[in-house]
């Protein structure tokens, strides 16, 4: 718990390195030579057979958030040190809090192919993938940062009311079998069947936490629950009297013999349709991804019904260090340790036993349209609408494309997206001569970074690259032109 809280704080301060995020490189959605198009729509057929170089077939690095470095790091006029964190007393509280949202989200995900290949056979295009999938979502309310920054502001009583604070993480391996085929010269359909092997799943949700600060004591009355699905997970508890009832307060966590924690299944479904009878050169496509679930065999959890408040002692020894000045203050890492220790004390759960549970995957809906210019068929324009369902972290995006394929073995795209997390510029270069496929691109190009290459504004950044071996030729049906 402490380590998780510390990582969340580090992400909020944007001083940790970026994690990985992507459900495929969306910038390459309309490129025929991109071997992983089938991950965004299982109806897309490959130009050639391919085999991925393990791990390096497709690497996506990035993050997604509605906050960034500029929300937590501020200019500080104390040469030669020019920046400090939001906790420093020189940072105006109204300036800091005015830059935040009611709910501040940070999403970090990983999708990495361990084994991936595709081939033309049995009247269509077939794919196999063994992929590692990890995702983490954090929803941090405004009042949490107001509490951290301001603490007790009145001589008598100060109150904070936190709502809908969520920390969610999921890790599993998927084995995906895909097939796509032409129904006629206009309609192509495809699907994937996925077998899911669960590693771990965690969900902590605080529906509310009312914090009352006075000169005498600090009290917290919280309501929420947490679930951890992980083989071998055990909780340490301490018997506590709560209004005459003996309850077991969670105060420790351990793992004995981790392994396969759950099993599940999912499907991807997709289709494309050429609209030449109505508008020559227009192709529509649609897909729904990750419709499925994982059943977890072993889950431990805690709950707090919010009926009994508890005393909180924390945030008394957190000092901010002007970098490079030895004045007895604490380093940033020590500050994060102190913050995580105290935030851990804020969350008090009582053991609710061991049980089984089932969780749904986070589905994605892609709807696209591409128009090939009749007088220059190597140039096309497109639009892709993507919606990722993951309440309260659901996001939508609309992306406009210009795609070009000047020669047979090279194509490229530039695109502009508008989403829940702001606007972004994307691009991709895709080389696909006979024998190999190499691509590099980004859905969220970074224009302003600090010396550590962390985005200054919203923490939306992504770069994707990969190398794959290709061979053979697909049927003429798979060519767009």
Coordinates of C-alpha atoms in Angstrom, one line a residue:
X1 CA 0.0 0.0 0.0
X2 CA 2.8 2.4 0.9
X3 CA 4.7 1.7 -2.2
X4 CA 1.5 2.2 -4.4
X5 CA 0.7 5.5 -2.7
X6 CA 4.3 6.7 -3.2
X7 CA 4.2 5.9 -6.9
X8 CA 0.9 7.7 -7.2
X9 CA 2.3 10.8 -5.6
X10 CA 5.4 10.6 -7.8
X11 CA 3.2 10.5 -10.8
X12 CA 1.2 13.4 -9.6
X13 CA 4.3 15.4 -9.2
X14 CA 5.4 14.2 -12.7
X15 CA 8.9 13.4 -11.5
X16 CA 8.8 9.7 -12.1
X17 CA 9.6 8.2 -15.5
X18 CA 6.6 7.6 -17.8
X19 CA 4.9 4.2 -17.9
X20 CA 3.5 2.7 -21.0
X21 CA 0.1 3.4 -22.6
X22 CA -1.6 2.2 -25.7
X23 CA -4.3 0.1 -27.2
X24 CA -2.4 -0.1 -30.5
X25 CA -0.8 2.8 -32.3
X26 CA -3.9 4.7 -33.4
X27 CA -1.9 6.9 -35.7
X28 CA -1.3 3.8 -37.9
X29 CA -5.0 2.8 -38.1
X30 CA -5.3 3.5 -41.9
X31 CA -1.9 2.2 -43.0
X32 CA -2.1 -1.1 -45.0
X33 CA 1.6 -2.0 -44.3
X34 CA 1.3 -1.8 -40.5
X35 CA 1.4 -5.3 -39.2
X36 CA -0.5 -4.6 -36.0
X37 CA -3.6 -3.1 -37.5
X38 CA -5.6 -6.2 -36.5
X39 CA -5.2 -5.1 -32.8
X40 CA -7.4 -2.0 -33.5
X41 CA -9.9 -3.9 -35.7
X42 CA -9.7 -7.7 -36.1
X43 CA -11.2 -7.4 -39.6
X44 CA -8.0 -5.7 -41.0
X45 CA -6.0 -8.2 -43.0
X46 CA -2.2 -8.1 -43.2
X47 CA -0.3 -7.2 -46.3
X48 CA 2.1 -10.1 -45.7
X49 CA 2.7 -12.9 -43.2
X50 CA 4.7 -11.7 -40.2
X51 CA 6.6 -12.9 -37.1
X52 CA 7.3 -10.4 -34.3
X53 CA 10.7 -10.1 -32.8
X54 CA 9.9 -11.1 -29.2
X55 CA 9.4 -8.1 -27.0
X56 CA 10.6 -5.7 -29.7
X57 CA 7.7 -6.4 -32.1
X58 CA 5.8 -3.4 -30.7
X59 CA 6.8 -1.2 -27.8
X60 CA 4.5 1.6 -26.6
X61 CA 5.7 4.1 -24.1
X62 CA 3.5 6.8 -22.7
X63 CA 0.9 8.0 -20.3
X64 CA -2.5 9.8 -20.2
X65 CA -3.7 12.3 -17.7
X66 CA -5.6 15.6 -17.3
X67 CA -2.7 17.0 -15.2
X68 CA 1.0 17.4 -15.8
X69 CA 4.3 18.8 -14.5
X70 CA 3.1 22.4 -14.6
X71 CA 0.4 21.6 -12.2
X72 CA 2.8 20.5 -9.5
X73 CA 6.2 22.2 -10.2
X74 CA 6.5 26.0 -10.0
X75 CA 9.1 28.6 -10.6
X76 CA 11.1 29.6 -7.6
X77 CA 13.2 32.8 -7.7
X78 CA 16.2 31.6 -5.7
X79 CA 19.2 31.4 -8.1
X80 CA 20.6 29.1 -9.2
X81 CA 17.5 27.0 -8.2
X82 CA 14.5 28.0 -10.4
X83 CA 11.8 25.4 -9.5
X84 CA 10.1 23.9 -6.5
X85 CA 7.1 21.7 -5.7
X86 CA 3.5 22.8 -4.8
X87 CA 4.2 22.0 -1.2
X88 CA 6.7 24.9 -0.8
X89 CA 5.3 27.9 1.1
X90 CA 6.4 30.2 -1.7
X91 CA 3.7 28.6 -4.0
X92 CA 0.4 30.4 -3.7
X93 CA -2.4 28.1 -2.7
X94 CA -4.9 29.6 -5.0
X95 CA -2.5 29.4 -7.9
X96 CA -1.8 25.8 -7.3
X97 CA -5.3 24.6 -6.6
X98 CA -6.8 26.8 -9.4
X99 CA -4.9 24.7 -11.9
X100 CA -6.4 21.4 -10.8
X101 CA -9.7 19.6 -11.7
X102 CA -12.5 18.4 -9.6
X103 CA -11.2 14.9 -10.4
X104 CA -7.5 14.5 -11.5
X105 CA -6.8 11.3 -13.4
X106 CA -3.6 9.5 -14.3
X107 CA -3.7 6.4 -16.5
X108 CA -0.7 4.1 -17.1
X109 CA -0.9 1.0 -19.2
X110 CA 1.3 -1.6 -20.8
X111 CA 0.6 -3.9 -23.8
X112 CA 3.6 -5.8 -24.9
X113 CA 3.7 -8.7 -27.4
X114 CA 5.7 -11.7 -26.1
X115 CA 4.9 -13.8 -29.2
X116 CA 3.0 -12.5 -32.2
X117 CA 2.6 -13.8 -35.8
X118 CA 0.1 -13.7 -38.6
X119 CA -0.4 -15.6 -41.9
X120 CA -2.7 -16.0 -44.8
X121 CA -4.4 -19.4 -44.8
X122 CA -7.9 -21.0 -44.8
X123 CA -9.5 -18.3 -46.9
X124 CA -8.4 -15.4 -44.7
X125 CA -5.8 -13.9 -42.4
X126 CA -5.0 -15.5 -39.1
X127 CA -3.2 -14.1 -36.1
X128 CA -1.8 -15.4 -32.8
X129 CA -0.6 -13.3 -30.0
X130 CA 0.7 -13.9 -26.5
X131 CA 0.7 -10.5 -24.8
X132 CA 1.4 -9.0 -21.4
X133 CA -1.3 -6.5 -20.4
X134 CA -0.9 -4.2 -17.3
X135 CA -3.0 -1.1 -16.6
X136 CA -3.3 1.3 -13.6
X137 CA -5.8 4.1 -13.2
X138 CA -5.9 6.8 -10.5
X139 CA -8.7 9.2 -9.8
X140 CA -7.6 11.8 -7.2
X141 CA -10.1 14.4 -6.0
X142 CA -9.4 18.2 -5.7
X143 CA -9.9 18.2 -1.9
X144 CA -7.0 15.7 -1.4
X145 CA -4.5 18.3 -2.8
X146 CA -6.3 21.1 -0.9
X147 CA -5.8 19.1 2.3
X148 CA -2.1 18.4 1.4
X149 CA -1.4 22.0 0.6
X150 CA -3.4 23.9 3.2
X151 CA -4.0 21.6 6.1
X152 CA -5.8 23.4 9.0
X153 CA -6.5 27.0 7.8
X154 CA -8.9 28.2 10.5
X155 CA -8.2 28.7 14.2
X156 CA -11.2 26.6 15.1
X157 CA -12.2 23.9 12.6
X158 CA -11.3 23.2 8.9
X159 CA -13.1 20.5 6.9
X160 CA -12.3 18.7 3.7
X161 CA -14.7 16.4 1.9
X162 CA -13.0 13.8 -0.5
X163 CA -15.3 12.0 -2.9
X164 CA -14.8 9.2 -5.4
X165 CA -11.1 8.5 -4.9
X166 CA -10.1 5.5 -6.9
X167 CA -6.9 3.4 -7.4
X168 CA -7.3 0.5 -9.8
X169 CA -4.7 -1.9 -11.2
X170 CA -4.9 -5.1 -13.4
X171 CA -2.2 -7.4 -14.7
X172 CA -2.8 -10.5 -16.9
X173 CA -1.5 -12.4 -19.9
X174 CA -3.7 -12.9 -23.0
X175 CA -3.5 -15.5 -25.6
X176 CA -5.4 -14.3 -28.7
X177 CA -6.5 -16.3 -31.8
X178 CA -7.8 -14.2 -34.6
X179 CA -9.3 -14.7 -38.1
X180 CA -10.5 -12.3 -40.7
X181 CA -12.0 -13.0 -44.2
X182 CA -13.8 -11.3 -47.1
X183 CA -17.5 -12.1 -47.3
X184 CA -17.7 -10.4 -50.7
X185 CA -15.8 -7.7 -52.6
X186 CA -17.1 -5.0 -50.2
X187 CA -17.6 -6.6 -46.7
X188 CA -14.7 -8.0 -44.6
X189 CA -15.3 -9.3 -41.1
X190 CA -13.0 -10.5 -38.3
X191 CA -12.8 -11.7 -34.8
X192 CA -10.5 -12.8 -32.0
X193 CA -11.0 -15.2 -29.2
X194 CA -8.8 -14.4 -26.2
X195 CA -7.9 -16.6 -23.2
X196 CA -6.9 -14.6 -20.2
X197 CA -4.5 -15.7 -17.4
X198 CA -4.9 -13.4 -14.4
X199 CA -1.8 -12.2 -12.5
X200 CA -3.2 -9.6 -10.1
X201 CA -6.1 -7.2 -9.7
X202 CA -6.5 -4.4 -7.2
X203 CA -9.3 -1.9 -6.6
X204 CA -9.5 0.7 -3.8
X205 CA -12.5 3.0 -3.9
X206 CA -13.3 5.7 -1.3
X207 CA -16.8 6.9 -1.9
X208 CA -16.2 9.6 0.7
X209 CA -13.7 10.8 3.3
X210 CA -14.7 13.6 5.6
X211 CA -11.7 15.2 7.3
X212 CA -12.2 17.5 10.3
X213 CA -9.1 19.4 11.6
X214 CA -9.1 21.3 14.9
X215 CA -6.6 22.4 17.4
X216 CA -7.4 19.5 19.6
X217 CA -7.4 16.6 17.1
X218 CA -7.7 15.6 13.4
X219 CA -10.5 13.2 12.7
X220 CA -11.4 11.2 9.5
X221 CA -14.7 9.5 8.8
X222 CA -14.4 7.5 5.6
X223 CA -16.5 5.1 3.6
X224 CA -15.1 2.7 1.1
X225 CA -13.7 -0.7 0.3
X226 CA -10.7 -2.4 -1.3
X227 CA -10.2 -5.7 -3.1
X228 CA -6.9 -7.5 -3.9
X229 CA -7.0 -10.6 -6.2
X230 CA -3.6 -12.2 -6.0
X231 CA -2.7 -15.8 -5.4
X232 CA -1.0 -16.2 -2.0
X233 CA -2.1 -12.8 -0.7
X234 CA -2.6 -12.6 3.0
X235 CA -3.6 -9.7 5.3
X236 CA -2.2 -9.0 8.7
X237 CA -4.9 -7.7 11.1
X238 CA -5.2 -6.3 14.6
X239 CA -8.3 -6.9 16.8
X240 CA -10.0 -3.5 17.5
X241 CA -13.0 -2.6 19.5
X242 CA -15.5 -0.5 17.4
X243 CA -18.5 0.6 19.4
X244 CA -18.4 -2.7 21.4
X245 CA -17.9 -4.8 18.4
X246 CA -14.6 -6.6 17.7
X247 CA -13.3 -5.9 14.2
X248 CA -10.0 -6.7 12.6
X249 CA -8.2 -3.7 11.3
X250 CA -5.8 -4.3 8.4
X251 CA -2.3 -3.3 9.2
X252 CA -0.1 -5.5 7.1
X253 CA 0.1 -7.4 3.8
X254 CA 2.2 -10.3 2.5
X255 CA 2.4 -12.7 -0.4
X256 CA 3.1 -16.4 -0.1
X257 CA 3.7 -18.4 -3.3
X258 CA 2.3 -16.1 -6.0
X259 CA 1.1 -17.7 -9.2
X260 CA -1.9 -17.8 -11.6
X261 CA -4.6 -15.9 -9.8
X262 CA -7.5 -16.2 -12.3
X263 CA -8.8 -17.2 -15.7
X264 CA -11.1 -15.5 -18.2
X265 CA -12.1 -15.0 -21.8
X266 CA -12.7 -12.1 -24.1
X267 CA -13.5 -11.4 -27.8
X268 CA -12.7 -8.7 -30.4
X269 CA -15.2 -8.2 -33.2
X270 CA -14.8 -6.0 -36.3
X271 CA -15.9 -5.3 -39.8
X272 CA -15.0 -3.1 -42.8
X273 CA -17.3 -2.1 -45.7
X274 CA -16.3 -0.5 -49.0
X275 CA -18.9 2.2 -50.0
X276 CA -17.9 2.5 -53.7
X277 CA -21.5 2.1 -54.8
X278 CA -22.3 5.3 -53.0
X279 CA -19.1 7.2 -52.7
X280 CA -16.1 5.9 -54.7
X281 CA -13.0 5.5 -52.5
X282 CA -14.9 5.5 -49.1
X283 CA -14.4 2.7 -46.7
X284 CA -16.1 2.4 -43.3
X285 CA -14.9 0.3 -40.4
X286 CA -16.0 -0.5 -36.8
X287 CA -14.7 -2.7 -34.0
X288 CA -15.3 -3.5 -30.4
X289 CA -12.3 -4.8 -28.4
X290 CA -11.8 -6.6 -25.1
X291 CA -15.4 -7.7 -24.4
X292 CA -14.7 -10.2 -21.6
X293 CA -14.0 -11.0 -18.0
X294 CA -11.6 -12.6 -15.5
X295 CA -12.7 -14.8 -12.6
X296 CA -10.3 -14.5 -9.7
X297 CA -9.8 -17.5 -7.4
X298 CA -8.4 -15.8 -4.4
X299 CA -9.3 -12.3 -3.2
X300 CA -8.6 -10.5 0.1
X301 CA -10.3 -7.3 1.0
X302 CA -11.2 -4.6 3.4
X303 CA -14.2 -2.4 4.1
X304 CA -15.1 0.7 6.1
X305 CA -18.8 1.5 6.5
X306 CA -18.1 5.1 7.6
X307 CA -20.0 4.8 10.8
X308 CA -17.1 5.4 13.2
X309 CA -14.5 8.2 12.7
X310 CA -10.9 7.7 13.7
X311 CA -8.1 9.9 14.9
X312 CA -5.4 10.9 12.4
X313 CA -1.9 12.1 13.2
X314 CA 0.1 13.0 10.2
X315 CA 1.6 15.7 7.9
X316 CA 3.5 17.2 10.8
X317 CA 7.0 16.6 9.7
X318 CA 6.9 17.1 6.0
X319 CA 9.3 19.8 4.9
X320 CA 10.2 21.0 1.5
X321 CA 13.8 21.3 0.4
X322 CA 15.2 24.0 -1.8
X323 CA 17.3 21.7 -4.0
X324 CA 21.0 21.9 -3.1
X325 CA 20.5 23.8 0.1
X326 CA 21.5 21.9 3.3
X327 CA 19.1 23.4 5.8
X328 CA 17.9 20.3 7.5
X329 CA 14.9 19.9 5.2
X330 CA 14.1 16.7 3.6
X331 CA 14.8 15.5 0.0
X332 CA 11.9 15.0 -2.4
X333 CA 12.2 11.2 -2.0
X334 CA 12.0 11.5 1.8
X335 CA 9.0 13.8 1.4
X336 CA 7.2 11.2 -0.7
X337 CA 8.0 8.6 1.9
X338 CA 6.5 10.8 4.6
X339 CA 3.5 11.6 2.5
X340 CA 2.9 8.0 1.6
X341 CA 3.2 7.0 5.3
X342 CA 0.6 9.6 6.3
X343 CA -1.8 8.9 3.4
X344 CA -1.7 5.2 4.4
X345 CA -2.8 6.2 7.8
X346 CA -5.7 8.1 6.3
X347 CA -7.1 4.9 4.7
X348 CA -8.4 2.5 7.4
X349 CA -10.0 -0.8 6.4
X350 CA -11.4 -3.7 8.3
X351 CA -10.9 -7.3 7.1
X352 CA -13.8 -8.7 5.1
X353 CA -12.4 -12.1 4.5
X354 CA -11.3 -14.2 1.6
X355 CA -13.5 -14.7 -1.4
X356 CA -13.8 -15.1 -5.2
X357 CA -14.7 -12.3 -7.6
X358 CA -15.2 -11.6 -11.3
X359 CA -14.0 -8.4 -13.0
X360 CA -14.8 -7.1 -16.5
X361 CA -12.2 -6.0 -19.0
X362 CA -12.2 -2.4 -20.2
X363 CA -13.8 -2.5 -23.7
X364 CA -12.9 -0.1 -26.5
X365 CA -15.1 0.9 -29.5
X366 CA -13.4 2.1 -32.7
X367 CA -15.4 3.6 -35.6
X368 CA -13.5 4.8 -38.6
X369 CA -13.9 6.1 -42.2
X370 CA -11.3 6.6 -44.9
X371 CA -11.6 8.3 -48.2
X372 CA -9.0 7.7 -51.0
X373 CA -8.7 10.5 -53.5
X374 CA -9.8 9.3 -56.9
X375 CA -7.2 11.3 -58.8
X376 CA -4.3 10.3 -56.6
X377 CA -4.9 6.9 -54.9
X378 CA -1.7 7.1 -52.8
X379 CA -3.3 9.8 -50.7
X380 CA -6.2 9.4 -48.3
X381 CA -8.0 11.2 -45.5
X382 CA -9.6 9.5 -42.5
X383 CA -11.4 10.0 -39.2
X384 CA -11.4 7.6 -36.2
X385 CA -13.6 7.8 -33.2
X386 CA -12.4 5.8 -30.2
X387 CA -14.2 5.3 -26.9
X388 CA -12.6 3.4 -24.0
X389 CA -15.1 2.2 -21.4
X390 CA -13.7 2.2 -17.8
X391 CA -15.9 4.1 -15.4
X392 CA -14.8 6.5 -13.9
X393 CA -11.9 6.6 -16.3
X394 CA -13.9 6.4 -19.6
X395 CA -12.4 8.5 -22.3
X396 CA -13.4 9.4 -25.9
X397 CA -11.3 10.7 -28.8
X398 CA -11.8 11.9 -32.4
X399 CA -8.8 11.9 -34.7
X400 CA -8.4 13.3 -38.2
X401 CA -5.9 11.8 -40.6
X402 CA -3.9 12.5 -43.7
X403 CA -2.2 9.3 -45.0
X404 CA 0.2 8.9 -47.8
X405 CA 1.9 5.9 -49.5
X406 CA 4.2 7.3 -52.2
X407 CA 5.9 4.0 -52.8
X408 CA 5.0 0.3 -52.2
X409 CA 7.2 -0.2 -49.2
X410 CA 6.6 3.0 -47.3
X411 CA 3.6 4.8 -45.9
X412 CA 3.1 7.5 -43.4
X413 CA 0.4 9.4 -41.5
X414 CA -0.1 12.7 -39.7
X415 CA -3.1 13.2 -37.6
X416 CA -4.7 15.5 -35.0
X417 CA -6.9 14.2 -32.1
X418 CA -9.3 15.9 -29.7
X419 CA -10.1 13.8 -26.6
X420 CA -11.2 13.9 -22.9
X421 CA -7.6 14.6 -22.0
X422 CA -7.1 17.5 -24.5
X423 CA -5.8 17.7 -28.0
X424 CA -2.8 15.9 -29.5
X425 CA -0.7 15.7 -32.7
X426 CA 0.2 12.2 -34.0
X427 CA 2.4 10.8 -36.7
X428 CA 3.9 7.5 -37.9
X429 CA 6.5 6.4 -40.4
X430 CA 6.1 2.8 -41.5
X431 CA 8.7 0.9 -43.6
X432 CA 7.4 -2.4 -45.0
X433 CA 9.6 -3.8 -47.8
X434 CA 9.7 -7.6 -48.4
X435 CA 11.5 -9.1 -45.4
X436 CA 10.8 -6.8 -42.6
X437 CA 8.5 -4.1 -41.1
X438 CA 9.9 -1.2 -39.0
X439 CA 7.7 1.6 -37.7
X440 CA 8.0 4.5 -35.3
X441 CA 5.4 7.0 -34.4
X442 CA 3.4 8.8 -31.7
X443 CA -0.3 9.4 -30.9
X444 CA 0.7 12.2 -28.5
X445 CA 3.6 14.2 -29.7
X446 CA 5.4 16.1 -27.0
X447 CA 6.3 19.7 -27.7
X448 CA 7.3 21.0 -24.3
X449 CA 9.3 19.0 -21.8
X450 CA 11.6 19.5 -18.9
X451 CA 15.4 18.5 -18.9
X452 CA 14.3 15.0 -17.9
X453 CA 11.9 14.8 -20.9
X454 CA 8.8 14.8 -18.8
X455 CA 5.8 16.7 -20.4
X456 CA 5.3 20.2 -18.9
X457 CA 1.6 20.3 -19.5
X458 CA -0.9 17.4 -19.4
X459 CA 0.9 14.1 -18.9
X460 CA -0.2 12.9 -22.4
X461 CA 2.8 11.4 -24.2
X462 CA 3.4 8.4 -26.3
X463 CA 6.0 6.9 -28.6
X464 CA 5.7 3.5 -30.4
X465 CA 8.2 1.6 -32.4
X466 CA 8.7 -2.0 -33.4
X467 CA 10.6 -4.4 -35.7
X468 CA 9.0 -7.5 -37.3
X469 CA 10.0 -10.1 -39.9
X470 CA 7.6 -10.4 -42.9
X471 CA 7.4 -12.9 -45.7
X472 CA 5.1 -14.1 -48.5
X473 CA 2.5 -12.0 -50.1
X474 CA -1.2 -11.6 -49.1
X475 CA -3.9 -12.1 -51.7
X476 CA -4.9 -9.2 -53.9
X477 CA -8.1 -8.8 -51.8
X478 CA -6.1 -7.4 -49.0
X479 CA -4.7 -4.5 -50.9
X480 CA -6.7 -1.3 -50.7
X481 CA -5.7 0.0 -54.1

